[in-house]
CSV table of C-alpha atoms in Angstrom, one decimal:
chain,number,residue,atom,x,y,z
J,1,UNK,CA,-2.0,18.5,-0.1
J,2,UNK,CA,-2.7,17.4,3.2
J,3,UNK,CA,-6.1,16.8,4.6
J,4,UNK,CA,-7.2,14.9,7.6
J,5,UNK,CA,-9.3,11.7,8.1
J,6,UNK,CA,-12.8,12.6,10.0
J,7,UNK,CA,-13.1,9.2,10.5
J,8,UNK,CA,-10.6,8.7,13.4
J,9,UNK,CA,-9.3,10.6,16.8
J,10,UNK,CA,-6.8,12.7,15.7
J,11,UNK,CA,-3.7,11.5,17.9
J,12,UNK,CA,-0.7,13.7,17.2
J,13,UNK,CA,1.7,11.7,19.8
J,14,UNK,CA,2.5,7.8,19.7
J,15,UNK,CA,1.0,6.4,23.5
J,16,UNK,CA,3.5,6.2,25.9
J,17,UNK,CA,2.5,2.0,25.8
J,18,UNK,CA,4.1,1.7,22.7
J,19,UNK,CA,7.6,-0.1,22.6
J,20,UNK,CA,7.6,-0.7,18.8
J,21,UNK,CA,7.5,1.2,15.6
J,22,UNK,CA,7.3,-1.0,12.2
J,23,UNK,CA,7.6,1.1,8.7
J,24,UNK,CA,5.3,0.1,6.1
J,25,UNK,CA,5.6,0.2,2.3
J,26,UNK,CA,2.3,0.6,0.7
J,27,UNK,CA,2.8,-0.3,-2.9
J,28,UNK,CA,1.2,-0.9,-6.3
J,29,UNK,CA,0.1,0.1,-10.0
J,30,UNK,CA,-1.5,3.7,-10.4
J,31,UNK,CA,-5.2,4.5,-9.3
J,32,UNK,CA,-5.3,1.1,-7.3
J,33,UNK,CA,-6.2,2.8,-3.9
J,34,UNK,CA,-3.2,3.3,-2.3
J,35,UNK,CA,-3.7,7.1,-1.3
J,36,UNK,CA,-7.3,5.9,-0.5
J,37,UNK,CA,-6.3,3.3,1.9
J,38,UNK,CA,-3.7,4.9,3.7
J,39,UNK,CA,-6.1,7.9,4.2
J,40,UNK,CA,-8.6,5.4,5.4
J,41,UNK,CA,-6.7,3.9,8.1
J,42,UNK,CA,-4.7,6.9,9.4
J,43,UNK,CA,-4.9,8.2,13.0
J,44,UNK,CA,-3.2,11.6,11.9
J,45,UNK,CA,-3.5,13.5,8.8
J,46,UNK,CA,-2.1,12.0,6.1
J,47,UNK,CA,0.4,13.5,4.4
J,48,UNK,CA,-0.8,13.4,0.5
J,49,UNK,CA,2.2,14.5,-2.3
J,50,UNK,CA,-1.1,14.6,-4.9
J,51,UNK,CA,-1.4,16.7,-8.1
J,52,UNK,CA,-3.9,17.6,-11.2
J,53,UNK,CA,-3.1,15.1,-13.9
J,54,UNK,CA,-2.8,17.5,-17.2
J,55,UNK,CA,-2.4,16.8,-20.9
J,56,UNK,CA,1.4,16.0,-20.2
J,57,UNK,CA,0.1,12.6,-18.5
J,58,UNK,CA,-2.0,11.5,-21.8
J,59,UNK,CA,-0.6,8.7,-23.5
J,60,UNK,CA,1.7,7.9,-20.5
J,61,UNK,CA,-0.7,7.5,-17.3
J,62,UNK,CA,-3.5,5.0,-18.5
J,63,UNK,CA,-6.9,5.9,-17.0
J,64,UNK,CA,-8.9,3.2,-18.2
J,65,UNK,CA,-11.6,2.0,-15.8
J,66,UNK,CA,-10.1,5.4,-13.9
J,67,UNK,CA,-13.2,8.0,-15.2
J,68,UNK,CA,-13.5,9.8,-12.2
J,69,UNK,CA,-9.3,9.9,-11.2
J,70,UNK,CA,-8.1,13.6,-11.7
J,71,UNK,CA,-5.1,13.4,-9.2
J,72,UNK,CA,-1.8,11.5,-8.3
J,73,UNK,CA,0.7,10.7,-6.4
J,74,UNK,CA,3.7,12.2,-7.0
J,75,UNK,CA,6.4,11.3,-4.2
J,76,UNK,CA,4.7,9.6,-1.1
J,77,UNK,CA,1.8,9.6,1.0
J,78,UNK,CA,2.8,9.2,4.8
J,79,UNK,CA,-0.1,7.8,7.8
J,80,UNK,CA,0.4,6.1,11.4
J,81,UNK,CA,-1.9,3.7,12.5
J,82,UNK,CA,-1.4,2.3,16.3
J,83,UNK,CA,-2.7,-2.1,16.1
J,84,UNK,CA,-2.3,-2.7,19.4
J,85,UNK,CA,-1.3,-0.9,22.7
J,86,UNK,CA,2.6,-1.9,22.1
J,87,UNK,CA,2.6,-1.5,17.9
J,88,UNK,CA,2.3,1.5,15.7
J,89,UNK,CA,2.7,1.2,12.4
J,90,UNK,CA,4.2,4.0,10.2
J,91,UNK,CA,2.9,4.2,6.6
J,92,UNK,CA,4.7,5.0,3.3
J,93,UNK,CA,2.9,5.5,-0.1
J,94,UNK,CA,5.1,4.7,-3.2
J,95,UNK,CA,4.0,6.3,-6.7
J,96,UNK,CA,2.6,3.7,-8.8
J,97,UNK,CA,3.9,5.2,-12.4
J,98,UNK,CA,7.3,4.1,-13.5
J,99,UNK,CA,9.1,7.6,-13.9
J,100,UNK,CA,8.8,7.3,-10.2
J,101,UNK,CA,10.0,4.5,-9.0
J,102,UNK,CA,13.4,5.5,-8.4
J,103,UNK,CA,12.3,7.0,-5.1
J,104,UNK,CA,11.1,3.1,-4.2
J,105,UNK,CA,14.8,2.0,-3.2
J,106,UNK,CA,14.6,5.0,-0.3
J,107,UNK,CA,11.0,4.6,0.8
J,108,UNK,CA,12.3,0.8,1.2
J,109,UNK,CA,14.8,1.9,3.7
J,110,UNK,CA,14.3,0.1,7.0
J,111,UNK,CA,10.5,-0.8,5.8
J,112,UNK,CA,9.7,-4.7,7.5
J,113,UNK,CA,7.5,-5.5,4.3
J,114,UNK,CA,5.1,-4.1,1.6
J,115,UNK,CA,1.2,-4.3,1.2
J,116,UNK,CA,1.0,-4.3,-2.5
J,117,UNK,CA,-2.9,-3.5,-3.5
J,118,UNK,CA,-4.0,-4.4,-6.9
J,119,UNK,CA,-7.1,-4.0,-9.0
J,120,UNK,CA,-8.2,-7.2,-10.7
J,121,UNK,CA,-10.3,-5.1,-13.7
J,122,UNK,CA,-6.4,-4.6,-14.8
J,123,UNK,CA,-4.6,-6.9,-13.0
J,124,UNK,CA,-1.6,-6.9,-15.8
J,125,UNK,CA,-0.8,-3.4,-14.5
J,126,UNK,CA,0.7,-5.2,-11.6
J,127,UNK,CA,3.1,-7.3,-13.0
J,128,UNK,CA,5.9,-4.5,-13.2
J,129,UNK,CA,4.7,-3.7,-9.3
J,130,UNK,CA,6.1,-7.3,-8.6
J,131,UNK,CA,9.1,-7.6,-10.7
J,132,UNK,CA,10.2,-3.9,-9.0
J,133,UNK,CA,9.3,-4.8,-5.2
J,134,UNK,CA,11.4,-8.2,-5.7
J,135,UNK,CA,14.3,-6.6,-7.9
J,136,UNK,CA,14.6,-3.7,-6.0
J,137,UNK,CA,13.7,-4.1,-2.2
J,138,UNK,CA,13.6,-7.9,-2.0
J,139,UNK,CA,11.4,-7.3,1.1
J,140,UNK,CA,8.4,-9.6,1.8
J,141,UNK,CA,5.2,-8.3,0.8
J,142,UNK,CA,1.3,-9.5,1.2
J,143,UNK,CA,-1.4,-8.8,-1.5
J,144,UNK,CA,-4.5,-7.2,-0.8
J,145,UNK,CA,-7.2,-6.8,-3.9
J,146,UNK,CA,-9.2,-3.7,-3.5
J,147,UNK,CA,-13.0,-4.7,-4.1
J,148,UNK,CA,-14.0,-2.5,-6.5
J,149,UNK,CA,-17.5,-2.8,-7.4
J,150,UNK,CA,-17.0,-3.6,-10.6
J,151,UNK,CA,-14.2,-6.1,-10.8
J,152,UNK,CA,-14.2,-9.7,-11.6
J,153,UNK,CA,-14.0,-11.7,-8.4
J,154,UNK,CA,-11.1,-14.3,-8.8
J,155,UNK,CA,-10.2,-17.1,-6.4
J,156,UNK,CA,-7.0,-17.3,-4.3
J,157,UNK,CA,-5.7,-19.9,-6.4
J,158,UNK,CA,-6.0,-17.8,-9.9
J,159,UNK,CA,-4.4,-14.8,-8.5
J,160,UNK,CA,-1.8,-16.7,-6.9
J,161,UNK,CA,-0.9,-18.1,-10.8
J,162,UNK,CA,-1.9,-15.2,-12.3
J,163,UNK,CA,0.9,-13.3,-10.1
J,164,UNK,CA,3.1,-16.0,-9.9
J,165,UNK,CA,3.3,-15.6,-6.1
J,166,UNK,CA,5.1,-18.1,-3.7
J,167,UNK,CA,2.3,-20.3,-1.7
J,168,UNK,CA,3.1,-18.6,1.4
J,169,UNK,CA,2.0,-15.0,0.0
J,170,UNK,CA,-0.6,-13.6,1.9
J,171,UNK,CA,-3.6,-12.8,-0.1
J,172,UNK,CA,-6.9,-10.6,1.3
J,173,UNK,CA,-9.5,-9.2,0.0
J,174,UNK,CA,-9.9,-5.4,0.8
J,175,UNK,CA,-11.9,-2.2,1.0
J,176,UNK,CA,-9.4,0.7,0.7
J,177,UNK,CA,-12.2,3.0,1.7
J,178,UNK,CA,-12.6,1.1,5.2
J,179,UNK,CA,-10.9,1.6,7.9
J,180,UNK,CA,-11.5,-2.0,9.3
J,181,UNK,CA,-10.8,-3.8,6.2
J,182,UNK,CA,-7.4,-1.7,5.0
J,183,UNK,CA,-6.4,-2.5,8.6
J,184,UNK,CA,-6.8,-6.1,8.5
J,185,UNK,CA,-4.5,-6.1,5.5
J,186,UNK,CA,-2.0,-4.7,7.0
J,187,UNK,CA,-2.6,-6.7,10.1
J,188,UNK,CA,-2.2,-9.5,7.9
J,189,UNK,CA,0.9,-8.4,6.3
J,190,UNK,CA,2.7,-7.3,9.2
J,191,UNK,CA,1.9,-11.1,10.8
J,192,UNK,CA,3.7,-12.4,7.7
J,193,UNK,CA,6.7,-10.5,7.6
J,194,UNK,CA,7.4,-11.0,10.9
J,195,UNK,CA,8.2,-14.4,10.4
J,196,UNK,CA,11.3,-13.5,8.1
J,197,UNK,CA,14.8,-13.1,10.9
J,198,UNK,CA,15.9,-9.9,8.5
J,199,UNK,CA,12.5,-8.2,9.4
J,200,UNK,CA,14.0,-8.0,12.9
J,201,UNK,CA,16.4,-5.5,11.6
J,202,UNK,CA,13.9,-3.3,10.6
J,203,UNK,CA,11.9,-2.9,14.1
J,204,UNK,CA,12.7,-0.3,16.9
């Protein structure tokens, strides 16, 4: 399914002003927003891999504190977002269920870092997120924690011993539904993995 965002101009070429192009992984559990934010931010129509959930996912796809999820993600969503006159930044959705993530190791290729978004209302769900971005990708990542309305509000600290995340971890807080907001986390994370020599590799 592809369908466009109303929100934003839609710019089918990268300006001319642009000198560099830095890939993006967008990662984390199922039903934490990742669709949603990348959606939210694009300046072209994302491209959505989404289906129906039916009966085969029950007992396999949790959908706890999900009541009104009726789709997935079942290979990648794709957006471009231009940050500054000189920086676009091309956007890759990973399935958050497990049977997928074999397709993380290609996604990964030549990707400068990872936003990984996680939902504190089931903040375990990410644990396997982490262990598979480090194990498989090794890439450096930020952490940005959708605000749903409903979730319990933790401070930097607790998530950051709750995740067992290095001090120098990036972590914002983030409305995937905003365009502003799901930009300034990757702002923030693209800041951050810049700062690691073997992102070099990855920029054009």
């Amino acid at each position: 399914m592809v369908s466009a965002n109303s929100d934003w101009p839609q710019e089918r070429y990268v300006a001319p002003t642009v000198a560099q192009s830095v890939k993006i992984l967008v990662v984390g559990a199922f039903g934490v927003g990742k669709t949603t934010l990348i959606g939210s931010v694009s300046e072209i129509a994302p491209l959505r891999t989404e289906e129906t959930m039916t009966s085969a996912s029950v007992g396999v796809d949790s959908l706890a504190g999900l009541d009104d999820k009726s789709t997935t993600t079942v290979a990648m969503d794709f957006g471009r977002i231009t940050v500054s006159p000189e920086v676009v930044l091309y956007l890759f959705g990973t399935p958050g269920q497990r049977r997928f993530w074999d397709l993380w190791e290609g996604l990964a290729e030549g990707a400068v870092g990872a936003l990984v978004l996680i939902d504190t209302r089931r903040i375990e769900d990410s644990f396997e997120v982490f262990d598979q971005l480090e194990t498989r990708t090794g890439m450096p990542f930020a952490v940005a924690v959708n605000e749903f309305p409903d979730a319990p509000k933790y401070s930097t600290d607790q998530l950051r011993e709750a995740l067992d995340l290095l001090p120098d971890t990036p972590i914002v807080g983030c409305d995937a539904r905003n365009k502003e907001s799901s930009a300034n986390a990757l702002i923030t994370l693209v800041e951050h993995a810049l700062h690691f020599p073997a992102s070099e590799k990855a920029l054009t």
